[in-house]
Each structure stands twice: as C-alpha cells, then as structure tokens.
CSV table of C-alpha atoms and ligand atoms in Angstrom, one decimal:
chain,number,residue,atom,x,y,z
A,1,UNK,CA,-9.8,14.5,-1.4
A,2,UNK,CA,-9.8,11.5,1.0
A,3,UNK,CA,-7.4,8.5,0.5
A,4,UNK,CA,-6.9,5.3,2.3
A,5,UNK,CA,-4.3,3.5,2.7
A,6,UNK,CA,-3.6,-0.1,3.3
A,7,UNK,CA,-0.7,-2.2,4.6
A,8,UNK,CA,-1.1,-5.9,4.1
A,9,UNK,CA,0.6,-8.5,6.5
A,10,UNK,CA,3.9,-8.0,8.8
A,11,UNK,CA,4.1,-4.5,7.6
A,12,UNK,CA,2.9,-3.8,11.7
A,13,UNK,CA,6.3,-5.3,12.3
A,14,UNK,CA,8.2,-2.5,10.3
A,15,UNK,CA,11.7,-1.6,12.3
A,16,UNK,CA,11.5,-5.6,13.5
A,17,UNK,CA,11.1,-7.5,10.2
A,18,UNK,CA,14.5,-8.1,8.5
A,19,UNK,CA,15.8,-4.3,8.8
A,20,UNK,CA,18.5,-4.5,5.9
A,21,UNK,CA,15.6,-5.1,3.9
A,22,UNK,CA,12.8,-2.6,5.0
A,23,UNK,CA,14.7,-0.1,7.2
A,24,UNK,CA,14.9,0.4,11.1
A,25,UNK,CA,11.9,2.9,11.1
A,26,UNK,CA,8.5,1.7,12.7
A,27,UNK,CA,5.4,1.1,11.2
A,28,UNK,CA,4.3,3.8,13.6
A,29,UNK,CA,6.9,6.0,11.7
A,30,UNK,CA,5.7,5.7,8.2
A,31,UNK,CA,2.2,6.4,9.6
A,32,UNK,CA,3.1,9.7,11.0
A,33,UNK,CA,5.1,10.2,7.7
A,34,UNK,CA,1.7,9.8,5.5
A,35,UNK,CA,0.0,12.0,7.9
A,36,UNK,CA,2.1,15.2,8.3
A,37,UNK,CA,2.6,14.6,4.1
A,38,UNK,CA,-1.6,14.5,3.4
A,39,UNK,CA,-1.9,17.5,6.2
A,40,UNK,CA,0.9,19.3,3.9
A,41,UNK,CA,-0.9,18.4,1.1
A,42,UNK,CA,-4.7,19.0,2.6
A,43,UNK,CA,-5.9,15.7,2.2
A,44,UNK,CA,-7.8,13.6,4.3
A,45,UNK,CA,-5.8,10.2,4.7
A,46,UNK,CA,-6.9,7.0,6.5
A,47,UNK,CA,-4.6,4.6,7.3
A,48,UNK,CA,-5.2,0.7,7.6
A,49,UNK,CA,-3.1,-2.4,8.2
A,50,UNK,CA,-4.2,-6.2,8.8
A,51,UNK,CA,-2.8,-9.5,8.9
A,52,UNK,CA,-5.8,-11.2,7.3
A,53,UNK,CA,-6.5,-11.4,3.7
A,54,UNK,CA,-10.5,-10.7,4.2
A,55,UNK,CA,-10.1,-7.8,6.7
A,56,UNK,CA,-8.3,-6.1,3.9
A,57,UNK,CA,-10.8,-6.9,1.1
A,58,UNK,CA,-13.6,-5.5,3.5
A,59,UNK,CA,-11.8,-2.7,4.0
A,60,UNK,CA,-11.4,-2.1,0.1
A,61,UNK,CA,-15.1,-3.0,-0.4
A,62,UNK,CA,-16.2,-0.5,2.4
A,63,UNK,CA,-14.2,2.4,0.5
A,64,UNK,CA,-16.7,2.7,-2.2
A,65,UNK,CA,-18.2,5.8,-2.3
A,66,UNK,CA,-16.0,7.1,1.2
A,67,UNK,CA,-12.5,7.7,-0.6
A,68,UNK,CA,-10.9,9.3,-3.8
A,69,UNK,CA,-8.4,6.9,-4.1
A,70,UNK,CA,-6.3,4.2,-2.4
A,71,UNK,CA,-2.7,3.5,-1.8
A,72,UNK,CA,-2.2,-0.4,-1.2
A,73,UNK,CA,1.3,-2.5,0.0
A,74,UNK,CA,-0.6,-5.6,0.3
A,75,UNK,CA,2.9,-7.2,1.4
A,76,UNK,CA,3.3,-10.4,0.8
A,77,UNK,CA,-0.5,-11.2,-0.7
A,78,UNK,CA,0.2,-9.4,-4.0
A,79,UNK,CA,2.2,-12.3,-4.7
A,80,UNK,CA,-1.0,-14.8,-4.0
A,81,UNK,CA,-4.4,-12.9,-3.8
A,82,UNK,CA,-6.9,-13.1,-6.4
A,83,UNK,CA,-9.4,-11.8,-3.7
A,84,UNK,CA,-7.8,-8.5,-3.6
A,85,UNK,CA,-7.6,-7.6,-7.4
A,86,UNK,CA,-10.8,-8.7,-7.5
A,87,UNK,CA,-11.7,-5.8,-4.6
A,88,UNK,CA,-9.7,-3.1,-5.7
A,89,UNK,CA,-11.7,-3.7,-9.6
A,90,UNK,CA,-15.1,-4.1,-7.6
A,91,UNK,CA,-14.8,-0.6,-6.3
A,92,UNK,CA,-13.2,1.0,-9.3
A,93,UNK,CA,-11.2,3.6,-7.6
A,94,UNK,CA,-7.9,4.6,-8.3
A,95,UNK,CA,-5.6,2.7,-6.2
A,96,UNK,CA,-1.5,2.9,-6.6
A,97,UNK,CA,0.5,-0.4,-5.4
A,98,UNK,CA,3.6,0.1,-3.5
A,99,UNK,CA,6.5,-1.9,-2.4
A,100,UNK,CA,9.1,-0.9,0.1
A,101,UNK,CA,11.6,-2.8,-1.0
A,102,UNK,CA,12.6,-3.0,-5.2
A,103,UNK,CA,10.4,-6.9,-5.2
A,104,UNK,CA,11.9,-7.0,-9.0
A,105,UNK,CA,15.7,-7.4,-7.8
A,106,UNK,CA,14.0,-10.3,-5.3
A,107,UNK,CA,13.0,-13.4,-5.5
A,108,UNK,CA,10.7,-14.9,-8.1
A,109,UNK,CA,8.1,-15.7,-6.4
A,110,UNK,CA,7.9,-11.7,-5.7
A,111,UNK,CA,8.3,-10.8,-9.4
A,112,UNK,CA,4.2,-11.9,-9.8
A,113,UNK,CA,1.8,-9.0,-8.8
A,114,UNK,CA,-2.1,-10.1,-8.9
A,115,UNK,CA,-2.8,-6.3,-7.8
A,116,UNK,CA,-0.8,-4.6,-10.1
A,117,UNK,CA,-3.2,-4.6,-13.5
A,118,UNK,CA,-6.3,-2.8,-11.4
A,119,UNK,CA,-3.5,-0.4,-10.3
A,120,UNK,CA,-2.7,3.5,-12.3
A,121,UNK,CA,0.6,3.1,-10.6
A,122,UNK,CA,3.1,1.1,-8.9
A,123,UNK,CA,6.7,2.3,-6.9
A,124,UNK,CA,8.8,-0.3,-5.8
A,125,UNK,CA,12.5,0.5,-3.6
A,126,UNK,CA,12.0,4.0,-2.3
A,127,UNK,CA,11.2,3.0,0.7
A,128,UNK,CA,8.9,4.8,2.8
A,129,UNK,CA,8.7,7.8,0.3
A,130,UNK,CA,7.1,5.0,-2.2
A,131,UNK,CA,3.9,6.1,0.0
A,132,UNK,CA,4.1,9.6,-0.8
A,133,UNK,CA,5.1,9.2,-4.3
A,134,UNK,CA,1.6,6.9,-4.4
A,135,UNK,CA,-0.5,9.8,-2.7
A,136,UNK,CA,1.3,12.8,-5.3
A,137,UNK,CA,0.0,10.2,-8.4
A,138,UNK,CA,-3.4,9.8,-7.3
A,139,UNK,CA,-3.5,13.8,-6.6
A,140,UNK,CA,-2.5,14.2,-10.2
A,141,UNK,CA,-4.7,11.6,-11.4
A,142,UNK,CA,-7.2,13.6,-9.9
A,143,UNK,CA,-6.9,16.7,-11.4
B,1,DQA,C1,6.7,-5.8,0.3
B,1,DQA,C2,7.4,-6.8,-0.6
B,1,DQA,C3,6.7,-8.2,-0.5
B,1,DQA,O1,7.3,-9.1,-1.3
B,1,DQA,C4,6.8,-8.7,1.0
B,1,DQA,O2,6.1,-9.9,1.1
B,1,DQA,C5,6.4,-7.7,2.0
B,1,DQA,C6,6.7,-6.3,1.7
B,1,DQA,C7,7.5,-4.4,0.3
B,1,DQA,O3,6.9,-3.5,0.8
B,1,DQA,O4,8.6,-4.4,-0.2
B,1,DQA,O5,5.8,-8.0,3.0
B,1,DQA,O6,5.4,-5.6,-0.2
C-alpha cells in the first residue's frame, strides 16, 4: 500500500508557528514520526508540503494511479480552496483530512472545511498522532 501525504502552508514552520497552538516539535519531527509509523506498519509513505495552492493540487492530480490513498492538512486552504476539493474528487482516492489543532473549538472562519465532503475521514486536536490515526483509517478502508 502507498500513501502520500500532504501538508498545506506554514505547516514547514511546525515548532516556530504559534507553539501553544501546534506544539514545539518540528515539521522535520512529524515527518520522521509518519515514517518510522508506515515502516511499522509496511507501507510505503511519501511525504509533501507546499506553500502554494497549485503545487498541492499537482501533487494530488499526479497521485492518480501512484498511491492507495492520501492523508491531507491542507492548513489554512481548507478554509478557502475550491481547487483542492475539486483535486482530491478528480482522483477519487481515499484521502483522510487532518487538523493539528481541534479547528472546531477556533475561530469561525476555521469551522468551514471545502475538503472535508471528498474526505472518508477527518481527526482534528490530536496533534501529531491525527497523522497516524489518518494512515490506520485508510489501512482499514482498504481492507
Ligand atoms: C491546521 C488548522 C488550520 O486552521 C490552520 O490554518 C493551519 C493548521 C491544523 O493543523 O490545526 O495552518 O490545519
């Protein structure tokens, strides 16, 4: 089984970016994280991050047919991006959202999710582990 997954904008910044809010560890830490956990799990696991709203859609788009399923934080775009549902139900794989941080106890502006009806799945406020939760439901969803 392959997955990607993608981390939208100022997730790089992880163990910078307001730490009260989404931990001291680096986004360097939560990709070692999701790599020891797929080798564990004997999965094959890409990981991805960008800034830019397109990068990420062509790197949705150029999953078809490469990867079983995809794990997404689009970060702040799953607040604003059309484009990205409209990827994620272009490809028609499996794909799990996941917040950091619990985005329902934020603001309102973060209680909107564009992504979230192409999505099996979405974990919100469990941190880092929200990534491993995402790769155990796309396992089962799978089977
Ligand atoms: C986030 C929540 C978003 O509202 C925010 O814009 C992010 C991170 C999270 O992981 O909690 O950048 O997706």
């Amino acid at each position: 089984m392959k997955i990607l997954v993608i981390n939208g904008p100022n997730l790089n910044m992880l163990g910078i970016r307001e730490p009260d809010i989404y931990g001291k560890n680096t986004y360097a830490d939560l990709c070692e994280l999701i790599r020891d956990y797929a080798a564990k799990k004997g999965i094959e696991v890409k990981l991805f991050q960008s800034n830019h709203e397109g990068a990420l859609v062509d790197e949705i788009q150029a999953a078809y047919g490469n990867f079983d399923g995809i794990v997404i934080n689009p970060a702040a775009y799953t607040h604003t991006s059309v484009a990205i549902l409209d990827a994620v139900k272009s490809v028609g794989l499996p794909t799990v959202e996941v917040h950091i941080s619990a985005v329902e106890t934020r603001e309102d502006f973060r209680q909107v999710s564009y992504i979230r009806q192409a999505c099996i799945k979405t974990i919100t406020g469990l941190g880092f582990d929200g990534y491993l939760g995402a790769i155990d439901a796309l396992i089962e969803n799978g089977k």
